[in-house]
Amino acid sequence: MRTRLGWLLAAGALTLAAVTASLAVGTRPIPPATVWDALLHGGATPDALVVRTLRVPRAAVGVTAGAALGLAGAALQAITRNPLADPGILGLSQGASAGVVLAIVSGLAGGFNGYVWYAFGGAIAAACLVYLVALRSRGGATPVKLALAGTALSAMVAGATSVLLTADSATLDQYRFWQVGSLSGRDSGTVTQMLPFLAVGALIVVARARGLDALLLGDETARAQGHRVGLIRVTAALGAALLTAAAVAAAGPVAFVGLAAPHLARRLARGSGGGYGFVLPLSALLGASLLLAADVAGRVVLAPAEVPAGVMTALVGAPVLVALVRRRGVAG
């Protein structure tokens, strides 16, 4: 118990350090002491205005989107019993992205408030299609069939999205700035609009923590313990869809965060004996830290220009994913 509490406190401290770095680092470097003075006491100095009006909303979006992706990835890794799963494994990310493309093409929605409903609809539609395809196959919706159906659907949706984008240059211009995944240009209203989706999705996933622990032991064992396997998978996937939709609508389809954060959290849980009641909050904290760290690194690498956070996570995530796949334990 003390070990688990220690890891949670360490992850919380890491998130706080990442938030401080996000508020201090940029084209206008601001000392951490000045940052905290602006937060606690306000002020009308240029540094204080930059912190409060530009960097606080950006850091808040990074925390909420990173936490949402970490929670969604943890739930999906349990649902599919696949340690390399992320929100793309059931087609959620591609479905949410397709929903945003439809919002742009239709011209009926703009910004987070409009995008999030289309993103949520796309994520839910993708999850339902994947589940139905897997369910109607021989043997039912097993983790392997869910992963295969999700991969196939993602490829199909990505192709359809490309057709829509190449047919309309104006849509492509608007979409490409969102598609790379970035925290810049977000305001406090984005965070406010994200919170209900994050809260409901997190409550659904956390409420299924014991069921997710049971799924990792296998469907038969979970049923023997009195769990309703199908209901657990459906509700946990619904929570993951809510979380993914909110993160994708706010920050774009950021890669790797939903894979790395829960993977690391589960490794720490194995060493401390914790289940998903420990893995889920730890995944949320690690996801927030990882996304903010990527955003800060993107401001430094090519300063004064910025590399979007989604590009940084992809650049760092690719070699790490290769290393994970090559590990004998993951292969087993």
Short mmCIF file of C-alpha atoms in Angstrom, two decimals, residues 15 44 70 89 106 109 128 145 157 164 223 225 228 234 237 242 245 250 253 259-260 269 280 289 304:
data_model
loop_
_atom_site.label_atom_id
_atom_site.label_comp_id
_atom_site.label_asym_id
_atom_site.label_seq_id
_atom_site.Cartn_x
_atom_site.Cartn_y
_atom_site.Cartn_z
CA THR A 15 2.80 16.17 -13.37
CA ALA A 44 -0.47 43.13 -15.15
CA GLY A 70 -3.98 7.53 -20.38
CA ILE A 89 -6.96 -0.40 -31.30
CA SER A 106 -20.50 20.09 -43.29
CA ALA A 109 -19.48 22.99 -36.36
CA CYS A 128 -20.04 -0.36 -32.16
CA LYS A 145 -10.92 -10.47 -32.94
CA VAL A 157 -11.94 4.92 -42.11
CA LEU A 164 -13.03 13.55 -48.30
CA ARG A 223 -17.42 -15.35 -15.50
CA GLN A 225 -16.05 -14.86 -10.40
CA ARG A 228 -20.70 -10.09 -16.78
CA VAL A 234 -19.23 -2.55 -23.58
CA ALA A 237 -15.35 0.80 -24.21
CA LEU A 242 -15.90 9.43 -24.28
CA ALA A 245 -13.42 11.88 -28.18
CA ALA A 250 -9.33 19.29 -28.11
CA PRO A 253 -5.16 12.63 -32.71
CA LEU A 259 -0.04 3.34 -25.19
CA ALA A 260 2.93 4.36 -23.07
CA ALA A 269 1.55 -2.05 -10.49
CA LEU A 280 -6.09 3.90 -13.74
CA SER A 289 2.99 14.32 -17.71
CA PRO A 304 11.88 29.91 -31.78
#
